[in-house]
Amino acid sequence: MAAQGGEAAAGSDAKPAVSTGMEQPSPSPYQPSASDHHLWSSSTGASWNYSVDNSNQNTVYYDPQRDVTVSGSAENVTSSTPHVVQSTMGATNATDSYAPYSNSVQPGYSTAQYPNYYYNYPPTANESSVQQGVDQNSGAAYQPLTSFQNSGSYVAPTSNTYYNAGAHQTAPGYATSNHYYQNNAWTGGSSGDNHTQSYQSYTPPDTNAAQSSSSLPTNSFYYHPQYNQWSYYYDQSAPNSGVPAPAIAVSGASDIKAANISSGYVYPSTQPPPPGTTPWKSDAGTPAAPPPQPPGTPAFQNQQANQAAGPPGYQNQYVNPTLGTPGFQNQYANQAVGVPGYQNQYANQVPTYQSATTYYSQLPLSNQADQQKALSWQGPSLNVSSVNHVSGSSQPTLQGSTTSDAHRLNKIQIPTNPRIAPSLPIAMPKAEERNSEADLSKKPAYVSVAMQKNDVKTAQDGHETVTQGSIPVSLRTYVGRNVSRCKDDAQRSAVQSILKEIITKATADGILHTKNWDIEPLVPLPENVVSTNMTSSSKDFSPFPFSISRRSPGRRVKSRWEPVAEEKVANKVEVTYKESAKSSTFSTSDTTKRAGNSWGLGKFLQSHQASLSQYNQRPSKKQRIGGNASLTENGNASSDSDKDQDLTKHYANAITLANSPEEKKRREHRSKRFERSQGAGSSKPRSSASDKDKASNIYTRRSMSALLNRSNVDGLKFAVEDLDWDTLTVKGTCQEIEKRYLRLTSAPDPGTVRPEDVLQKALHMVETSQKNYLYKCDQLKSIRQDLTVQRIQNELTVKVYETHARLALQAGDLPEFNQCQSQLKRLYAEGIKGCHFEFSAYNLLCVMLHSNNKRDLLSSMASLSKDAKQDGTVKHALAVHSAVSSGNYVLFFKLYKTAPDLNSCLMDLYVERMRFEAIKCISKSYRPTVPVRYAAQVLGFMGIDEACEGAKRADGLEECEEWLKAHGAVLTVDNTNGELQIVTKDSSTSLYMPEPDNAVSHGDVSLAVDDFLARTS
Amino acid sequence: MAPYLSMGEAHRRIADYLSRVADSISSSDGAALASLLAVSSAPPSTPLSDALSAFPDFPRLAADRYPHLSDLLPTLLRAIHSHSLIRFADAYSSFEKAANAFLQEFRNWETPWAMEAMHTVALEIRLLAEKADRELATSGKNPDKLQAAGSFLMKVFGALAVKGPKRIGALYVTCQLFKIYFRLGTVHLCRSVIRSIETARNFDFEDFPVKDKVTYMYYTGRLEVFNENFLVADQKLTYALMHCNPQYEANLRRILKFLVPVKLSIGVLPRITLLERYNLLEYADVVTSLKRGDLRLLRQALERHEDQFLKSGVYLVLEKLELQVYQRLVKKIHIIQRQKEPAKAHQIKLEVVVKALKWLEIDMDVDEVECIMACLIYKNLIKGYFAHKSKVLVLSKQDPFPKLNGKPV
């Protein structure tokens, strides 16, 4: 469980990552859920890279890890450093959780283990205990495979956060000391700034209730991560919460646990796909929770868990976060303890960002230095926040209990601080209680055992960690990371020389141990195409803010596209720019959110979505959450919805690339890197408090800088506009002509997308098919989808839309017709040839008969060209218009009978109204009677020309009679000639519009059950 | 272009401008500030713009000298500079930033002394946006500035739609918004503003300045024309006409352009002299056709001015006048028949009407004409009934052709 906390600590960044990881691992559950389109796309669709790869290959596992590590490695390093510092406090939670995580990461992990895991989690607040047991087992085996560092690093961040919290709350002096420490050690120059910044961030959290607007940005920051975490939280915590917390402190403890859990949860999920799924299921399995639903996005489950457990305290927290800033405060107030989770997230985020930057944009050294500074600044803020969050109560206990985690960490040789543990232990007891109560039924044994272990271990390990290692592990990992990235010897030597320089410089400056190597950007590979844009932009501005905003997106890109060849990086980066630019436009809070959310997106689409879905699914305030989520996420995603398509295509490309030999090679590299880092990880790093401070400061910094960014936004935007989307477009390879339409929930898979020539055949197939409209509609939609995905906009596209529009008209499917019509309008406007006149006539008819919007009609009429007005179909449409406007029903039905093309189909839909209007008019103005025969003739029941055969006229007459009766007309038989007459005076008061007898409750006849069954069978 | 300008002189001019802006703010001189903010009306070369060209570091000068206005002044200068260089899109972007900064300041000022300046900003941002959009459109880019100006003005409206003296200025901004929305064709966006003007308690419509009220009534009247709400449209446009300053003939013409069709549709015909005076002769034939019952003339007039009527949005209104023309025609037939054959004055044979229409070269068969007669009865343009069997229109003895009297058909 502690692991979870650690993960949470990993930060918002980490969270998304985690969440993604979760999703990825559990593709099956996710796929069903359509809600997470983006996430899904990555997970389900071609983007499967991660999940699929993972499941199949060990390397696959690595990929996710790699992603994590890449971003995470920096994080890890940082965390590790912080760990040392933090170790004093209580890294137990973090460590514990991490260890398990590392295990989970490893492919060896069986889902079975996971479920257990999770089970333990939800029921027990004692995440650490349970996890440890499980984790250790798996972990030992797996550690080699997976990157130890990651796990260690992960733990570390958590521990940091914990530590901070503990320190802050318990001893204010401590906190301050930390700050100072950090400042001194870290940034000689910027120390003063750091102080202030960190403080600022700090204060807001403290004054939860009274947070000022100014503090909001920071808060929002926290919130985001929190959100993500919360969801996790809920899932896991829900069971725990099942027992109402009597005291605030208790609740706080539970919160902490939850946070831990969640964080831990997240991590595992990120890395191994299978575990992720299992965990969810297990959650669902928890007593209260309903059975896990396949589609069930994480959020879903969360909801269930929450609802089931229905812990008042938890729900409150939930609500608050959802609310946004105000909610934030509440949360804080409520959950002193809960904070740790938040902090964890933050920590994670920071590292991730850096890593992202390193990965993508290999910034020049000078930039790196700047970034480091920024990071270092941020570090403090993190600490502060964590401190604030963590309640004082936790500390005392924590310190005592600490460190089962630490122990484990030591074994693993992950640099963790024993002190990190404290927070966990505190939580543990309470958690235990809860767990025992709520979840004992399920897995009591686990909980209890785990708990004990932790306690025993705790105190002992605490201080050992700190002293080890003359060369920081983080540095080794860093070097390892750099070197392993090299493709060939030339690169390697170049990188090595650069690294040497860096290290000697660091040694000379005396920051070798204090420097946060995890955060340190990777040395640029000589060959790398890494976007020049990135570098340039970063240079232009204060490296920090930009790096954050960009990176998050960039990161995201990276993660998403991992498999993509490097050449694409440049493009991606640009994309990120756009997004970042956009985001920056928003208020600071937005940016911060973005950072968090986008981050998630960035790492793994899935994670992003997961977080979203989680948001949405929060039981108490779905809608609000939705709103928030949309705000935040939309910041990146939806705001550029138009780009999304292209992005998806790009993804698809990425996917294709993923399986290429090149990509495999790269994966091997990565796995090697992990191995190395493992080796390095054996020695204990020394971290400095400064590292933490950096990380924490980043947040404050970021929020502050968000404002600054705005001014730069414009500049960035331009870069985006110049993107060459062509390179990102999917090229389909599917040769099957027939394809069912399925709304894309993931990046399109080129393997299922048909190229243009096949689409041509498909269109022909549909045109000649004898099947019903629903089938054709389905086929055409899939054709349209393939066209869209491949960005094919030519005469074929027009033809497809025209065909579909006509079919829709014939079937009376106006919504579908309108879709096609609006697309056609756009295509015609681009000068693509088609039946423009015909469709402008349809448009006219549609507007005048069905939307009845005068302004639209005016603009439609005004947009008709002279030529268009000479077109027969258009002329007819205009004539219909004048008939309708003057109420000339005779003319209307005349035109109805002689309608060219499909004008009659559109008029069909208006005939009933027109007839009714006409019969009202007739019954008011005629006296005393009107023959039915005449009515049948002028109301279009039979052909106008007398030449019509008799039988047909009789039919029309009969039909008209029925219609008149159905509408309440009074009929009588004339005495003289026996002809049926309408008695107009009586009819004028008795006419009514009958309910349409073919009406269906959902208002769409075409969705009638029979049709539906016919379609699905 | 501009003669050579020494750095010192340029510096002095810029500093002078800056100090005037700062002074007008510190002394709460709204009118002076307003004149200083008028960017778009400036000629291409002014002493200030020349100075800005000669002294490229002006943003820093502004920011250094007046740090408390560092959001406003540098961007404002940039806007002036870009505008003088005929780079309207850039000018707009800068001006929007300046306007945002100004709005921020404006919110903090408790008294509405700067209302005039705020209005100038609102006007300027619209004018600049229009220029910028033209520029963008010609260079093939997406002209989205006017839309952006609209959203900025919504912010301004939000700042003004409050209790207190500032609310008086809200209607001006509303009118600017109307102008933008009408130009963009997004008139549905007007609704929210109208709602807050007409329903919010903090607004008393009579409190607003007359010129704003006239503009507001003009635009809302036009909206009602679109909705074919002729009575309300008549009311609003008449209000605008009555309160419009009679010196502004162009404005009167604008109002009449919509008021005339509205009045026609409720049966009120203008004098030809009115149409002549305000150059609204496109309606002359329409009016004549109504007087004569000359359907052909109406159709010709509509066809001749179709583009114009479609663009202004009165086409559909005029088209609906057809029924009134039919009414007039039948009335004329009735009058003639009464003279010729008083006994059967109230029975009009359908074939007579058909023949009359034939003379007008309107091609309609008997059924259609019968249908039109039915419609006239149905719409209360004729009192009476139609006997299908004998194909005779039987008119009421009393007031067979009721006047519309201000009621739409």
JSON list of N, CA and C in Angstrom, two decimals, chain B residues 333-386:
[
{"chain": "B", "resi": 333, "resn": "ILE", "atom": "N", "xyz": [-61.36, 43.80, -58.95]},
{"chain": "B", "resi": 333, "resn": "ILE", "atom": "CA", "xyz": [-62.37, 43.09, -59.74]},
{"chain": "B", "resi": 333, "resn": "ILE", "atom": "C", "xyz": [-63.75, 43.31, -59.15]},
{"chain": "B", "resi": 334, "resn": "HIS", "atom": "N", "xyz": [-63.77, 43.24, -57.84]},
{"chain": "B", "resi": 334, "resn": "HIS", "atom": "CA", "xyz": [-65.05, 43.43, -57.16]},
{"chain": "B", "resi": 334, "resn": "HIS", "atom": "C", "xyz": [-65.62, 44.82, -57.45]},
{"chain": "B", "resi": 335, "resn": "ILE", "atom": "N", "xyz": [-64.78, 45.81, -57.42]},
{"chain": "B", "resi": 335, "resn": "ILE", "atom": "CA", "xyz": [-65.25, 47.18, -57.66]},
{"chain": "B", "resi": 335, "resn": "ILE", "atom": "C", "xyz": [-65.79, 47.33, -59.07]},
{"chain": "B", "resi": 336, "resn": "ILE", "atom": "N", "xyz": [-65.04, 46.76, -60.00]},
{"chain": "B", "resi": 336, "resn": "ILE", "atom": "CA", "xyz": [-65.49, 46.86, -61.39]},
{"chain": "B", "resi": 336, "resn": "ILE", "atom": "C", "xyz": [-66.82, 46.15, -61.56]},
{"chain": "B", "resi": 337, "resn": "GLN", "atom": "N", "xyz": [-66.88, 44.99, -60.95]},
{"chain": "B", "resi": 337, "resn": "GLN", "atom": "CA", "xyz": [-68.09, 44.19, -61.11]},
{"chain": "B", "resi": 337, "resn": "GLN", "atom": "C", "xyz": [-69.30, 44.89, -60.49]},
{"chain": "B", "resi": 338, "resn": "ARG", "atom": "N", "xyz": [-69.02, 45.58, -59.37]},
{"chain": "B", "resi": 338, "resn": "ARG", "atom": "CA", "xyz": [-70.10, 46.28, -58.70]},
{"chain": "B", "resi": 338, "resn": "ARG", "atom": "C", "xyz": [-70.66, 47.36, -59.61]},
{"chain": "B", "resi": 339, "resn": "GLN", "atom": "N", "xyz": [-69.78, 47.97, -60.37]},
{"chain": "B", "resi": 339, "resn": "GLN", "atom": "CA", "xyz": [-70.25, 49.00, -61.28]},
{"chain": "B", "resi": 339, "resn": "GLN", "atom": "C", "xyz": [-71.01, 48.40, -62.45]},
{"chain": "B", "resi": 340, "resn": "LYS", "atom": "N", "xyz": [-70.49, 47.29, -62.92]},
{"chain": "B", "resi": 340, "resn": "LYS", "atom": "CA", "xyz": [-71.10, 46.70, -64.10]},
{"chain": "B", "resi": 340, "resn": "LYS", "atom": "C", "xyz": [-72.39, 45.98, -63.74]},
{"chain": "B", "resi": 341, "resn": "GLU", "atom": "N", "xyz": [-72.38, 45.34, -62.66]},
{"chain": "B", "resi": 341, "resn": "GLU", "atom": "CA", "xyz": [-73.45, 44.38, -62.39]},
{"chain": "B", "resi": 341, "resn": "GLU", "atom": "C", "xyz": [-73.74, 44.38, -60.89]},
{"chain": "B", "resi": 342, "resn": "PRO", "atom": "N", "xyz": [-74.38, 45.43, -60.40]},
{"chain": "B", "resi": 342, "resn": "PRO", "atom": "CA", "xyz": [-74.53, 45.60, -58.95]},
{"chain": "B", "resi": 342, "resn": "PRO", "atom": "C", "xyz": [-75.22, 44.41, -58.28]},
{"chain": "B", "resi": 343, "resn": "ALA", "atom": "N", "xyz": [-76.07, 43.74, -58.98]},
{"chain": "B", "resi": 343, "resn": "ALA", "atom": "CA", "xyz": [-76.79, 42.64, -58.34]},
{"chain": "B", "resi": 343, "resn": "ALA", "atom": "C", "xyz": [-75.86, 41.50, -57.95]},
{"chain": "B", "resi": 344, "resn": "LYS", "atom": "N", "xyz": [-74.89, 41.29, -58.80]},
{"chain": "B", "resi": 344, "resn": "LYS", "atom": "CA", "xyz": [-73.98, 40.18, -58.55]},
{"chain": "B", "resi": 344, "resn": "LYS", "atom": "C", "xyz": [-72.62, 40.66, -58.06]},
{"chain": "B", "resi": 345, "resn": "ALA", "atom": "N", "xyz": [-72.62, 41.81, -57.44]},
{"chain": "B", "resi": 345, "resn": "ALA", "atom": "CA", "xyz": [-71.35, 42.41, -57.03]},
{"chain": "B", "resi": 345, "resn": "ALA", "atom": "C", "xyz": [-70.57, 41.52, -56.09]},
{"chain": "B", "resi": 346, "resn": "HIS", "atom": "N", "xyz": [-71.26, 40.73, -55.33]},
{"chain": "B", "resi": 346, "resn": "HIS", "atom": "CA", "xyz": [-70.57, 39.93, -54.31]},
{"chain": "B", "resi": 346, "resn": "HIS", "atom": "C", "xyz": [-70.26, 38.52, -54.76]},
{"chain": "B", "resi": 347, "resn": "GLN", "atom": "N", "xyz": [-70.53, 38.26, -55.99]},
{"chain": "B", "resi": 347, "resn": "GLN", "atom": "CA", "xyz": [-70.19, 36.93, -56.50]},
{"chain": "B", "resi": 347, "resn": "GLN", "atom": "C", "xyz": [-69.18, 37.08, -57.63]},
{"chain": "B", "resi": 348, "resn": "ILE", "atom": "N", "xyz": [-68.00, 36.66, -57.34]},
{"chain": "B", "resi": 348, "resn": "ILE", "atom": "CA", "xyz": [-66.94, 36.79, -58.34]},
{"chain": "B", "resi": 348, "resn": "ILE", "atom": "C", "xyz": [-66.64, 35.42, -58.89]},
{"chain": "B", "resi": 349, "resn": "LYS", "atom": "N", "xyz": [-66.76, 35.34, -60.19]},
{"chain": "B", "resi": 349, "resn": "LYS", "atom": "CA", "xyz": [-66.47, 34.06, -60.79]},
{"chain": "B", "resi": 349, "resn": "LYS", "atom": "C", "xyz": [-64.97, 33.84, -60.85]},
{"chain": "B", "resi": 350, "resn": "LEU", "atom": "N", "xyz": [-64.63, 32.63, -60.63]},
{"chain": "B", "resi": 350, "resn": "LEU", "atom": "CA", "xyz": [-63.21, 32.29, -60.60]},
{"chain": "B", "resi": 350, "resn": "LEU", "atom": "C", "xyz": [-62.57, 32.58, -61.94]},
{"chain": "B", "resi": 351, "resn": "GLU", "atom": "N", "xyz": [-63.30, 32.33, -62.98]},
{"chain": "B", "resi": 351, "resn": "GLU", "atom": "CA", "xyz": [-62.70, 32.52, -64.30]},
{"chain": "B", "resi": 351, "resn": "GLU", "atom": "C", "xyz": [-62.32, 33.97, -64.54]},
{"chain": "B", "resi": 352, "resn": "VAL", "atom": "N", "xyz": [-63.01, 34.86, -63.89]},
{"chain": "B", "resi": 352, "resn": "VAL", "atom": "CA", "xyz": [-62.66, 36.28, -64.04]},
{"chain": "B", "resi": 352, "resn": "VAL", "atom": "C", "xyz": [-61.27, 36.54, -63.45]},
{"chain": "B", "resi": 353, "resn": "VAL", "atom": "N", "xyz": [-61.09, 35.99, -62.30]},
{"chain": "B", "resi": 353, "resn": "VAL", "atom": "CA", "xyz": [-59.78, 36.19, -61.65]},
{"chain": "B", "resi": 353, "resn": "VAL", "atom": "C", "xyz": [-58.68, 35.55, -62.49]},
{"chain": "B", "resi": 354, "resn": "VAL", "atom": "N", "xyz": [-58.99, 34.37, -62.99]},
{"chain": "B", "resi": 354, "resn": "VAL", "atom": "CA", "xyz": [-57.99, 33.69, -63.82]},
{"chain": "B", "resi": 354, "resn": "VAL", "atom": "C", "xyz": [-57.66, 34.54, -65.03]},
{"chain": "B", "resi": 355, "resn": "LYS", "atom": "N", "xyz": [-58.69, 35.15, -65.59]},
{"chain": "B", "resi": 355, "resn": "LYS", "atom": "CA", "xyz": [-58.46, 35.96, -66.77]},
{"chain": "B", "resi": 355, "resn": "LYS", "atom": "C", "xyz": [-57.62, 37.19, -66.43]},
{"chain": "B", "resi": 356, "resn": "ALA", "atom": "N", "xyz": [-57.94, 37.77, -65.30]},
{"chain": "B", "resi": 356, "resn": "ALA", "atom": "CA", "xyz": [-57.16, 38.94, -64.87]},
{"chain": "B", "resi": 356, "resn": "ALA", "atom": "C", "xyz": [-55.69, 38.59, -64.72]},
{"chain": "B", "resi": 357, "resn": "LEU", "atom": "N", "xyz": [-55.47, 37.43, -64.15]},
{"chain": "B", "resi": 357, "resn": "LEU", "atom": "CA", "xyz": [-54.07, 37.01, -63.96]},
{"chain": "B", "resi": 357, "resn": "LEU", "atom": "C", "xyz": [-53.42, 36.72, -65.29]},
{"chain": "B", "resi": 358, "resn": "LYS", "atom": "N", "xyz": [-54.17, 36.21, -66.20]},
{"chain": "B", "resi": 358, "resn": "LYS", "atom": "CA", "xyz": [-53.63, 35.97, -67.54]},
{"chain": "B", "resi": 358, "resn": "LYS", "atom": "C", "xyz": [-53.13, 37.27, -68.14]},
{"chain": "B", "resi": 359, "resn": "TRP", "atom": "N", "xyz": [-53.94, 38.31, -67.94]},
{"chain": "B", "resi": 359, "resn": "TRP", "atom": "CA", "xyz": [-53.53, 39.61, -68.47]},
{"chain": "B", "resi": 359, "resn": "TRP", "atom": "C", "xyz": [-52.22, 40.07, -67.86]},
{"chain": "B", "resi": 360, "resn": "LEU", "atom": "N", "xyz": [-52.06, 39.67, -66.63]},
{"chain": "B", "resi": 360, "resn": "LEU", "atom": "CA", "xyz": [-50.80, 40.04, -65.95]},
{"chain": "B", "resi": 360, "resn": "LEU", "atom": "C", "xyz": [-49.66, 39.10, -66.34]},
{"chain": "B", "resi": 361, "resn": "GLU", "atom": "N", "xyz": [-49.99, 38.20, -67.26]},
{"chain": "B", "resi": 361, "resn": "GLU", "atom": "CA", "xyz": [-48.99, 37.22, -67.70]},
{"chain": "B", "resi": 361, "resn": "GLU", "atom": "C", "xyz": [-48.51, 36.35, -66.56]},
{"chain": "B", "resi": 362, "resn": "ILE", "atom": "N", "xyz": [-49.42, 36.12, -65.64]},
{"chain": "B", "resi": 362, "resn": "ILE", "atom": "CA", "xyz": [-49.11, 35.16, -64.58]},
{"chain": "B", "resi": 362, "resn": "ILE", "atom": "C", "xyz": [-49.74, 33.84, -64.98]},
{"chain": "B", "resi": 363, "resn": "ASP", "atom": "N", "xyz": [-48.91, 32.83, -65.03]},
{"chain": "B", "resi": 363, "resn": "ASP", "atom": "CA", "xyz": [-49.38, 31.56, -65.54]},
{"chain": "B", "resi": 363, "resn": "ASP", "atom": "C", "xyz": [-49.86, 30.70, -64.38]},
{"chain": "B", "resi": 364, "resn": "MET", "atom": "N", "xyz": [-51.16, 30.69, -64.18]},
{"chain": "B", "resi": 364, "resn": "MET", "atom": "CA", "xyz": [-51.70, 29.87, -63.11]},
{"chain": "B", "resi": 364, "resn": "MET", "atom": "C", "xyz": [-52.94, 29.17, -63.62]},
{"chain": "B", "resi": 365, "resn": "ASP", "atom": "N", "xyz": [-53.09, 27.93, -63.26]},
{"chain": "B", "resi": 365, "resn": "ASP", "atom": "CA", "xyz": [-54.30, 27.24, -63.70]},
{"chain": "B", "resi": 365, "resn": "ASP", "atom": "C", "xyz": [-55.43, 27.48, -62.70]},
{"chain": "B", "resi": 366, "resn": "VAL", "atom": "N", "xyz": [-56.58, 26.98, -63.04]},
{"chain": "B", "resi": 366, "resn": "VAL", "atom": "CA", "xyz": [-57.77, 27.28, -62.25]},
{"chain": "B", "resi": 366, "resn": "VAL", "atom": "C", "xyz": [-57.63, 26.80, -60.81]},
{"chain": "B", "resi": 367, "resn": "ASP", "atom": "N", "xyz": [-57.08, 25.61, -60.69]},
{"chain": "B", "resi": 367, "resn": "ASP", "atom": "CA", "xyz": [-56.95, 25.05, -59.35]},
{"chain": "B", "resi": 367, "resn": "ASP", "atom": "C", "xyz": [-56.09, 25.94, -58.46]},
{"chain": "B", "resi": 368, "resn": "GLU", "atom": "N", "xyz": [-55.03, 26.43, -59.05]},
{"chain": "B", "resi": 368, "resn": "GLU", "atom": "CA", "xyz": [-54.15, 27.27, -58.24]},
{"chain": "B", "resi": 368, "resn": "GLU", "atom": "C", "xyz": [-54.83, 28.56, -57.84]},
{"chain": "B", "resi": 369, "resn": "VAL", "atom": "N", "xyz": [-55.52, 29.14, -58.76]},
{"chain": "B", "resi": 369, "resn": "VAL", "atom": "CA", "xyz": [-56.20, 30.39, -58.43]},
{"chain": "B", "resi": 369, "resn": "VAL", "atom": "C", "xyz": [-57.26, 30.12, -57.37]},
{"chain": "B", "resi": 370, "resn": "GLU", "atom": "N", "xyz": [-57.93, 29.01, -57.52]},
{"chain": "B", "resi": 370, "resn": "GLU", "atom": "CA", "xyz": [-58.91, 28.64, -56.50]},
{"chain": "B", "resi": 370, "resn": "GLU", "atom": "C", "xyz": [-58.24, 28.51, -55.14]},
{"chain": "B", "resi": 371, "resn": "CYS", "atom": "N", "xyz": [-57.09, 27.91, -55.21]},
{"chain": "B", "resi": 371, "resn": "CYS", "atom": "CA", "xyz": [-56.34, 27.73, -53.96]},
{"chain": "B", "resi": 371, "resn": "CYS", "atom": "C", "xyz": [-55.97, 29.08, -53.36]},
{"chain": "B", "resi": 372, "resn": "ILE", "atom": "N", "xyz": [-55.57, 30.01, -54.23]},
{"chain": "B", "resi": 372, "resn": "ILE", "atom": "CA", "xyz": [-55.20, 31.33, -53.73]},
{"chain": "B", "resi": 372, "resn": "ILE", "atom": "C", "xyz": [-56.41, 32.01, -53.10]},
{"chain": "B", "resi": 373, "resn": "MET", "atom": "N", "xyz": [-57.54, 31.86, -53.75]},
{"chain": "B", "resi": 373, "resn": "MET", "atom": "CA", "xyz": [-58.75, 32.46, -53.18]},
{"chain": "B", "resi": 373, "resn": "MET", "atom": "C", "xyz": [-59.05, 31.86, -51.80]},
{"chain": "B", "resi": 374, "resn": "ALA", "atom": "N", "xyz": [-58.88, 30.55, -51.73]},
{"chain": "B", "resi": 374, "resn": "ALA", "atom": "CA", "xyz": [-59.10, 29.89, -50.43]},
{"chain": "B", "resi": 374, "resn": "ALA", "atom": "C", "xyz": [-58.14, 30.44, -49.39]},
{"chain": "B", "resi": 375, "resn": "CYS", "atom": "N", "xyz": [-56.91, 30.64, -49.84]},
{"chain": "B", "resi": 375, "resn": "CYS", "atom": "CA", "xyz": [-55.91, 31.15, -48.90]},
{"chain": "B", "resi": 375, "resn": "CYS", "atom": "C", "xyz": [-56.27, 32.56, -48.43]},
{"chain": "B", "resi": 376, "resn": "LEU", "atom": "N", "xyz": [-56.77, 33.36, -49.37]},
{"chain": "B", "resi": 376, "resn": "LEU", "atom": "CA", "xyz": [-57.12, 34.72, -48.98]},
{"chain": "B", "resi": 376, "resn": "LEU", "atom": "C", "xyz": [-58.22, 34.71, -47.93]},
{"chain": "B", "resi": 377, "resn": "ILE", "atom": "N", "xyz": [-59.15, 33.80, -48.12]},
{"chain": "B", "resi": 377, "resn": "ILE", "atom": "CA", "xyz": [-60.23, 33.71, -47.13]},
{"chain": "B", "resi": 377, "resn": "ILE", "atom": "C", "xyz": [-59.65, 33.18, -45.81]},
{"chain": "B", "resi": 378, "resn": "TYR", "atom": "N", "xyz": [-58.82, 32.17, -45.96]},
{"chain": "B", "resi": 378, "resn": "TYR", "atom": "CA", "xyz": [-58.24, 31.54, -44.78]},
{"chain": "B", "resi": 378, "resn": "TYR", "atom": "C", "xyz": [-57.44, 32.53, -43.98]},
{"chain": "B", "resi": 379, "resn": "LYS", "atom": "N", "xyz": [-56.76, 33.43, -44.65]},
{"chain": "B", "resi": 379, "resn": "LYS", "atom": "CA", "xyz": [-55.90, 34.39, -43.95]},
{"chain": "B", "resi": 379, "resn": "LYS", "atom": "C", "xyz": [-56.62, 35.69, -43.65]},
{"chain": "B", "resi": 380, "resn": "ASN", "atom": "N", "xyz": [-57.90, 35.69, -43.80]},
{"chain": "B", "resi": 380, "resn": "ASN", "atom": "CA", "xyz": [-58.69, 36.86, -43.42]},
{"chain": "B", "resi": 380, "resn": "ASN", "atom": "C", "xyz": [-58.42, 38.08, -44.28]},
{"chain": "B", "resi": 381, "resn": "LEU", "atom": "N", "xyz": [-57.97, 37.84, -45.50]},
{"chain": "B", "resi": 381, "resn": "LEU", "atom": "CA", "xyz": [-57.81, 38.98, -46.39]},
{"chain": "B", "resi": 381, "resn": "LEU", "atom": "C", "xyz": [-59.10, 39.22, -47.17]},
{"chain": "B", "resi": 382, "resn": "ILE", "atom": "N", "xyz": [-59.92, 38.20, -47.19]},
{"chain": "B", "resi": 382, "resn": "ILE", "atom": "CA", "xyz": [-61.22, 38.33, -47.85]},
{"chain": "B", "resi": 382, "resn": "ILE", "atom": "C", "xyz": [-62.25, 37.72, -46.91]},
{"chain": "B", "resi": 383, "resn": "LYS", "atom": "N", "xyz": [-63.34, 38.39, -46.77]},
{"chain": "B", "resi": 383, "resn": "LYS", "atom": "CA", "xyz": [-64.44, 37.80, -46.01]},
{"chain": "B", "resi": 383, "resn": "LYS", "atom": "C", "xyz": [-65.40, 37.19, -46.99]},
{"chain": "B", "resi": 384, "resn": "GLY", "atom": "N", "xyz": [-65.78, 35.96, -46.73]},
{"chain": "B", "resi": 384, "resn": "GLY", "atom": "CA", "xyz": [-66.67, 35.30, -47.66]},
{"chain": "B", "resi": 384, "resn": "GLY", "atom": "C", "xyz": [-66.37, 33.83, -47.72]},
{"chain": "B", "resi": 385, "resn": "TYR", "atom": "N", "xyz": [-66.83, 33.17, -48.75]},
{"chain": "B", "resi": 385, "resn": "TYR", "atom": "CA", "xyz": [-66.51, 31.75, -48.92]},
{"chain": "B", "resi": 385, "resn": "TYR", "atom": "C", "xyz": [-66.42, 31.44, -50.39]},
{"chain": "B", "resi": 386, "resn": "PHE", "atom": "N", "xyz": [-65.93, 30.24, -50.63]},
{"chain": "B", "resi": 386, "resn": "PHE", "atom": "CA", "xyz": [-65.77, 29.81, -52.01]},
{"chain": "B", "resi": 386, "resn": "PHE", "atom": "C", "xyz": [-66.67, 28.61, -52.25]}
]
